[in-house]
Amino acid sequence: MTEKWQDDPEYVGYIEDLLATEAVQKLANYTQHVNSTRLEHSLSVSYYSYKLAKKWGGDARATARAGLLHDLFYYDWRTTKFDEGSHAYMHPRIAVKNAEKITELSDLERDIILKHMWGATIAPPKYKESYIVTMVDKYCAIKEASEPVTENMRRRWRQWFPKKQSI
Ligand SMILES: [Fe+2]
Ligand SMILES: [Fe+2]
């Protein structure tokens, strides 16, 4: 996960009220992608999406906040099944309901959360910011799941090809 967000006062200002809630802190109790907790994953998605929204002239505040709340659900997605639909369909809806208990959501923020599984779900995002979050979510999921493997490879590489000592 990225820790860079802690050094960005503008970003922290956008999300600190949400981050202080028990509803968001509880996400630390759930594993998301192999080596990351749901809270770490949500912070990464939120921060990277916020940076891209800023770069591309989007609503950075809404992107940061909805990015942090996009996976606000409390079950193990590997084992919990729903009669109403797949995990991909259900958890964005559950996240919106949970998010509305701790903050008011704008139409943009609701769309970001609801459509973040686009690709696995059919309804396309309505806003640029929603596209950013759904893409960043996929990027972070792959990065988090593959981190143990890439770290292992990096370690081996360093072992096999140590930095040249000056002769
Ligand atoms: Fe999700
Ligand atoms: Fe996610």
PDB file of C-alpha atoms and ligand atoms in Angstrom:
ATOM      1  CA  MET A   1       0.000   0.000   0.000  1.00  0.00           C
ATOM      2  CA  THR A   2       1.043   3.590  -0.301  1.00  0.00           C
ATOM      3  CA  GLU A   3       1.834   5.652   2.771  1.00  0.00           C
ATOM      4  CA  LYS A   4       2.430   8.830   0.771  1.00  0.00           C
ATOM      5  CA  TRP A   5      -1.075  10.053   1.537  1.00  0.00           C
ATOM      6  CA  GLN A   6      -0.022  10.875   5.102  1.00  0.00           C
ATOM      7  CA  ASP A   7       2.274  13.629   3.795  1.00  0.00           C
ATOM      8  CA  ASP A   8      -0.404  15.263   1.661  1.00  0.00           C
ATOM      9  CA  PRO A   9      -2.339  17.747   3.837  1.00  0.00           C
ATOM     10  CA  GLU A  10      -4.906  18.491   1.119  1.00  0.00           C
ATOM     11  CA  TYR A  11      -5.735  14.798   0.784  1.00  0.00           C
ATOM     12  CA  VAL A  12      -5.816  14.245   4.549  1.00  0.00           C
ATOM     13  CA  GLY A  13      -8.158  17.243   4.888  1.00  0.00           C
ATOM     14  CA  TYR A  14     -10.605  15.596   2.487  1.00  0.00           C
ATOM     15  CA  ILE A  15     -10.825  12.245   4.244  1.00  0.00           C
ATOM     16  CA  GLU A  16      -9.839  12.694   7.904  1.00  0.00           C
ATOM     17  CA  ASP A  17     -13.426  12.828   9.207  1.00  0.00           C
ATOM     18  CA  LEU A  18     -14.220   9.538   7.445  1.00  0.00           C
ATOM     19  CA  LEU A  19     -10.963   7.907   8.490  1.00  0.00           C
ATOM     20  CA  ALA A  20     -11.729   8.693  12.141  1.00  0.00           C
ATOM     21  CA  THR A  21     -15.002   6.734  12.095  1.00  0.00           C
ATOM     22  CA  GLU A  22     -15.288   3.228  13.477  1.00  0.00           C
ATOM     23  CA  ALA A  23     -17.034   2.199  10.246  1.00  0.00           C
ATOM     24  CA  VAL A  24     -13.867   2.891   8.241  1.00  0.00           C
ATOM     25  CA  GLN A  25     -11.372   1.754  10.894  1.00  0.00           C
ATOM     26  CA  LYS A  26     -13.132  -1.630  11.060  1.00  0.00           C
ATOM     27  CA  LEU A  27     -11.929  -2.310   7.511  1.00  0.00           C
ATOM     28  CA  ALA A  28      -8.498  -3.018   9.020  1.00  0.00           C
ATOM     29  CA  ASN A  29      -9.935  -6.303  10.360  1.00  0.00           C
ATOM     30  CA  TYR A  30     -10.531  -7.753   6.899  1.00  0.00           C
ATOM     31  CA  THR A  31      -8.030  -9.163   4.436  1.00  0.00           C
ATOM     32  CA  GLN A  32      -8.648  -7.828   0.960  1.00  0.00           C
ATOM     33  CA  HIS A  33      -6.046  -9.019  -1.559  1.00  0.00           C
ATOM     34  CA  VAL A  34      -3.742 -11.618  -0.026  1.00  0.00           C
ATOM     35  CA  ASN A  35      -1.346  -9.200   1.644  1.00  0.00           C
ATOM     36  CA  SER A  36      -3.466  -6.099   2.203  1.00  0.00           C
ATOM     37  CA  THR A  37      -6.239  -5.254   4.615  1.00  0.00           C
ATOM     38  CA  ARG A  38      -9.420  -3.702   3.260  1.00  0.00           C
ATOM     39  CA  LEU A  39      -8.435  -0.420   4.931  1.00  0.00           C
ATOM     40  CA  GLU A  40      -4.997  -0.386   3.274  1.00  0.00           C
ATOM     41  CA  HIS A  41      -6.579  -1.217  -0.071  1.00  0.00           C
ATOM     42  CA  SER A  42      -9.208   1.515   0.317  1.00  0.00           C
ATOM     43  CA  LEU A  43      -6.588   4.129   1.221  1.00  0.00           C
ATOM     44  CA  SER A  44      -4.481   3.179  -1.807  1.00  0.00           C
ATOM     45  CA  VAL A  45      -7.462   3.336  -4.181  1.00  0.00           C
ATOM     46  CA  SER A  46      -8.567   6.631  -2.637  1.00  0.00           C
ATOM     47  CA  TYR A  47      -5.147   8.300  -2.771  1.00  0.00           C
ATOM     48  CA  TYR A  48      -4.110   7.205  -6.275  1.00  0.00           C
ATOM     49  CA  SER A  49      -7.564   8.100  -7.635  1.00  0.00           C
ATOM     50  CA  TYR A  50      -7.425  11.516  -5.939  1.00  0.00           C
ATOM     51  CA  LYS A  51      -4.032  12.200  -7.570  1.00  0.00           C
ATOM     52  CA  LEU A  52      -5.390  11.273 -11.012  1.00  0.00           C
ATOM     53  CA  ALA A  53      -8.597  13.285 -10.498  1.00  0.00           C
ATOM     54  CA  LYS A  54      -6.455  16.318  -9.670  1.00  0.00           C
ATOM     55  CA  LYS A  55      -4.268  15.746 -12.716  1.00  0.00           C
ATOM     56  CA  TRP A  56      -7.237  15.412 -15.053  1.00  0.00           C
ATOM     57  CA  GLY A  57      -9.294  18.276 -13.630  1.00  0.00           C
ATOM     58  CA  GLY A  58     -11.821  16.126 -11.772  1.00  0.00           C
ATOM     59  CA  ASP A  59     -13.441  16.539  -8.371  1.00  0.00           C
ATOM     60  CA  ALA A  60     -10.497  15.499  -6.188  1.00  0.00           C
ATOM     61  CA  ARG A  61     -12.438  15.712  -2.908  1.00  0.00           C
ATOM     62  CA  ALA A  62     -15.336  13.521  -4.067  1.00  0.00           C
ATOM     63  CA  THR A  63     -12.880  11.041  -5.615  1.00  0.00           C
ATOM     64  CA  ALA A  64     -10.812  10.825  -2.421  1.00  0.00           C
ATOM     65  CA  ARG A  65     -13.899  10.321  -0.234  1.00  0.00           C
ATOM     66  CA  ALA A  66     -15.776   7.858  -2.430  1.00  0.00           C
ATOM     67  CA  GLY A  67     -12.522   6.007  -3.129  1.00  0.00           C
ATOM     68  CA  LEU A  68     -12.069   5.496   0.601  1.00  0.00           C
ATOM     69  CA  LEU A  69     -15.658   4.232   0.965  1.00  0.00           C
ATOM     70  CA  HIS A  70     -15.865   2.089  -2.178  1.00  0.00           C
ATOM     71  CA  ASP A  71     -15.382  -1.221  -0.317  1.00  0.00           C
ATOM     72  CA  LEU A  72     -17.197  -0.340   2.923  1.00  0.00           C
ATOM     73  CA  PHE A  73     -18.535  -3.821   3.639  1.00  0.00           C
ATOM     74  CA  TYR A  74     -17.858  -6.297   6.418  1.00  0.00           C
ATOM     75  CA  TYR A  75     -17.799  -9.864   5.227  1.00  0.00           C
ATOM     76  CA  ASP A  76     -15.248 -12.222   3.740  1.00  0.00           C
ATOM     77  CA  TRP A  77     -15.959 -12.085   0.014  1.00  0.00           C
ATOM     78  CA  ARG A  78     -14.311 -15.466  -0.488  1.00  0.00           C
ATOM     79  CA  THR A  79     -16.860 -17.294   1.642  1.00  0.00           C
ATOM     80  CA  THR A  80     -20.048 -15.172   1.814  1.00  0.00           C
ATOM     81  CA  LYS A  81     -22.627 -15.778  -0.927  1.00  0.00           C
ATOM     82  CA  PHE A  82     -25.849 -13.844  -1.646  1.00  0.00           C
ATOM     83  CA  ASP A  83     -29.129 -15.025  -3.192  1.00  0.00           C
ATOM     84  CA  GLU A  84     -29.700 -11.554  -4.701  1.00  0.00           C
ATOM     85  CA  GLY A  85     -26.543 -11.497  -6.793  1.00  0.00           C
ATOM     86  CA  SER A  86     -22.782 -11.963  -7.036  1.00  0.00           C
ATOM     87  CA  HIS A  87     -20.278 -10.317  -4.719  1.00  0.00           C
ATOM     88  CA  ALA A  88     -19.342  -7.962  -7.592  1.00  0.00           C
ATOM     89  CA  TYR A  89     -22.956  -6.823  -7.841  1.00  0.00           C
ATOM     90  CA  MET A  90     -23.784  -6.766  -4.138  1.00  0.00           C
ATOM     91  CA  HIS A  91     -20.867  -5.171  -2.339  1.00  0.00           C
ATOM     92  CA  PRO A  92     -20.975  -1.752  -4.062  1.00  0.00           C
ATOM     93  CA  ARG A  93     -24.643  -1.492  -3.038  1.00  0.00           C
ATOM     94  CA  ILE A  94     -23.830  -2.511   0.521  1.00  0.00           C
ATOM     95  CA  ALA A  95     -20.953   0.003   0.560  1.00  0.00           C
ATOM     96  CA  VAL A  96     -23.296   2.844  -0.509  1.00  0.00           C
ATOM     97  CA  LYS A  97     -25.721   1.974   2.308  1.00  0.00           C
ATOM     98  CA  ASN A  98     -22.923   1.822   4.872  1.00  0.00           C
ATOM     99  CA  ALA A  99     -21.368   5.057   3.569  1.00  0.00           C
ATOM    100  CA  GLU A 100     -24.687   6.890   3.886  1.00  0.00           C
ATOM    101  CA  LYS A 101     -24.680   6.067   7.596  1.00  0.00           C
ATOM    102  CA  ILE A 102     -21.527   8.136   8.140  1.00  0.00           C
ATOM    103  CA  THR A 103     -21.729  10.893   5.494  1.00  0.00           C
ATOM    104  CA  GLU A 104     -23.971  12.459   2.899  1.00  0.00           C
ATOM    105  CA  LEU A 105     -23.131  11.215  -0.607  1.00  0.00           C
ATOM    106  CA  SER A 106     -23.370  13.387  -3.711  1.00  0.00           C
ATOM    107  CA  ASP A 107     -24.609  11.849  -6.959  1.00  0.00           C
ATOM    108  CA  LEU A 108     -20.997  11.700  -8.115  1.00  0.00           C
ATOM    109  CA  GLU A 109     -19.787   9.955  -4.954  1.00  0.00           C
ATOM    110  CA  ARG A 110     -22.647   7.446  -5.143  1.00  0.00           C
ATOM    111  CA  ASP A 111     -21.809   6.669  -8.783  1.00  0.00           C
ATOM    112  CA  ILE A 112     -18.120   6.186  -7.950  1.00  0.00           C
ATOM    113  CA  ILE A 113     -18.959   3.598  -5.291  1.00  0.00           C
ATOM    114  CA  LEU A 114     -21.785   1.876  -7.203  1.00  0.00           C
ATOM    115  CA  LYS A 115     -19.895   1.519 -10.494  1.00  0.00           C
ATOM    116  CA  HIS A 116     -16.446   0.601  -9.208  1.00  0.00           C
ATOM    117  CA  MET A 117     -16.916  -3.019 -10.291  1.00  0.00           C
ATOM    118  CA  TRP A 118     -17.632  -1.985 -13.874  1.00  0.00           C
ATOM    119  CA  GLY A 119     -16.381  -4.723 -16.151  1.00  0.00           C
ATOM    120  CA  ALA A 120     -17.660  -7.399 -13.786  1.00  0.00           C
ATOM    121  CA  THR A 121     -20.973  -5.489 -13.645  1.00  0.00           C
ATOM    122  CA  ILE A 122     -22.772  -4.035 -16.661  1.00  0.00           C
ATOM    123  CA  ALA A 123     -23.896  -0.465 -15.845  1.00  0.00           C
ATOM    124  CA  PRO A 124     -21.149   1.927 -17.026  1.00  0.00           C
ATOM    125  CA  PRO A 125     -19.870   4.829 -14.899  1.00  0.00           C
ATOM    126  CA  LYS A 126     -21.565   8.199 -15.391  1.00  0.00           C
ATOM    127  CA  TYR A 127     -18.556  10.348 -14.521  1.00  0.00           C
ATOM    128  CA  LYS A 128     -14.872  10.676 -15.317  1.00  0.00           C
ATOM    129  CA  GLU A 129     -14.069  10.220 -11.619  1.00  0.00           C
ATOM    130  CA  SER A 130     -15.956   6.902 -11.554  1.00  0.00           C
ATOM    131  CA  TYR A 131     -13.802   5.641 -14.440  1.00  0.00           C
ATOM    132  CA  ILE A 132     -10.692   6.691 -12.557  1.00  0.00           C
ATOM    133  CA  VAL A 133     -11.690   4.767  -9.415  1.00  0.00           C
ATOM    134  CA  THR A 134     -12.728   1.595 -11.228  1.00  0.00           C
ATOM    135  CA  MET A 135      -9.385   1.537 -13.099  1.00  0.00           C
ATOM    136  CA  VAL A 136      -7.311   2.331 -10.000  1.00  0.00           C
ATOM    137  CA  ASP A 137      -9.218  -0.336  -8.030  1.00  0.00           C
ATOM    138  CA  LYS A 138      -8.208  -2.977 -10.579  1.00  0.00           C
ATOM    139  CA  TYR A 139      -4.612  -1.745 -10.652  1.00  0.00           C
ATOM    140  CA  CYS A 140      -4.378  -1.867  -6.828  1.00  0.00           C
ATOM    141  CA  ALA A 141      -6.003  -5.319  -6.643  1.00  0.00           C
ATOM    142  CA  ILE A 142      -3.411  -6.774  -9.033  1.00  0.00           C
ATOM    143  CA  LYS A 143      -0.538  -4.950  -7.327  1.00  0.00           C
ATOM    144  CA  GLU A 144      -1.594  -6.073  -3.825  1.00  0.00           C
ATOM    145  CA  ALA A 145      -2.177  -9.680  -4.859  1.00  0.00           C
ATOM    146  CA  SER A 146       1.156  -9.955  -6.678  1.00  0.00           C
ATOM    147  CA  GLU A 147       3.291  -8.076  -4.144  1.00  0.00           C
ATOM    148  CA  PRO A 148       4.607 -11.183  -2.287  1.00  0.00           C
ATOM    149  CA  VAL A 149       5.705 -12.696  -5.611  1.00  0.00           C
ATOM    150  CA  THR A 150       7.374  -9.544  -6.925  1.00  0.00           C
ATOM    151  CA  GLU A 151       9.086  -8.930  -3.585  1.00  0.00           C
ATOM    152  CA  ASN A 152      10.448 -12.482  -3.674  1.00  0.00           C
ATOM    153  CA  MET A 153      11.732 -11.951  -7.202  1.00  0.00           C
ATOM    154  CA  ARG A 154      13.355  -8.663  -6.202  1.00  0.00           C
ATOM    155  CA  ARG A 155      15.125 -10.370  -3.294  1.00  0.00           C
ATOM    156  CA  ARG A 156      16.425 -13.159  -5.521  1.00  0.00           C
ATOM    157  CA  TRP A 157      17.535 -10.670  -8.174  1.00  0.00           C
ATOM    158  CA  ARG A 158      19.519  -8.729  -5.566  1.00  0.00           C
ATOM    159  CA  GLN A 159      21.102 -11.992  -4.395  1.00  0.00           C
ATOM    160  CA  TRP A 160      22.115 -13.123  -7.885  1.00  0.00           C
ATOM    161  CA  PHE A 161      23.185  -9.717  -9.163  1.00  0.00           C
ATOM    162  CA  PRO A 162      24.566  -7.746  -6.243  1.00  0.00           C
ATOM    163  CA  LYS A 163      25.581  -4.160  -6.878  1.00  0.00           C
ATOM    164  CA  LYS A 164      29.105  -3.998  -8.299  1.00  0.00           C
ATOM    165  CA  GLN A 165      31.736  -3.130  -5.730  1.00  0.00           C
ATOM    166  CA  SER A 166      34.253  -0.575  -6.955  1.00  0.00           C
ATOM    167  CA  ILE A 167      37.505  -2.332  -7.866  1.00  0.00           C
TER     168      ILE A 167
HETATM  169 FE    FE B   1     -14.874  -3.578  -4.461  1.00  0.00          FE
HETATM  170 FE    FE B   2     -11.672  -2.304  -4.111  1.00  0.00          FE
END
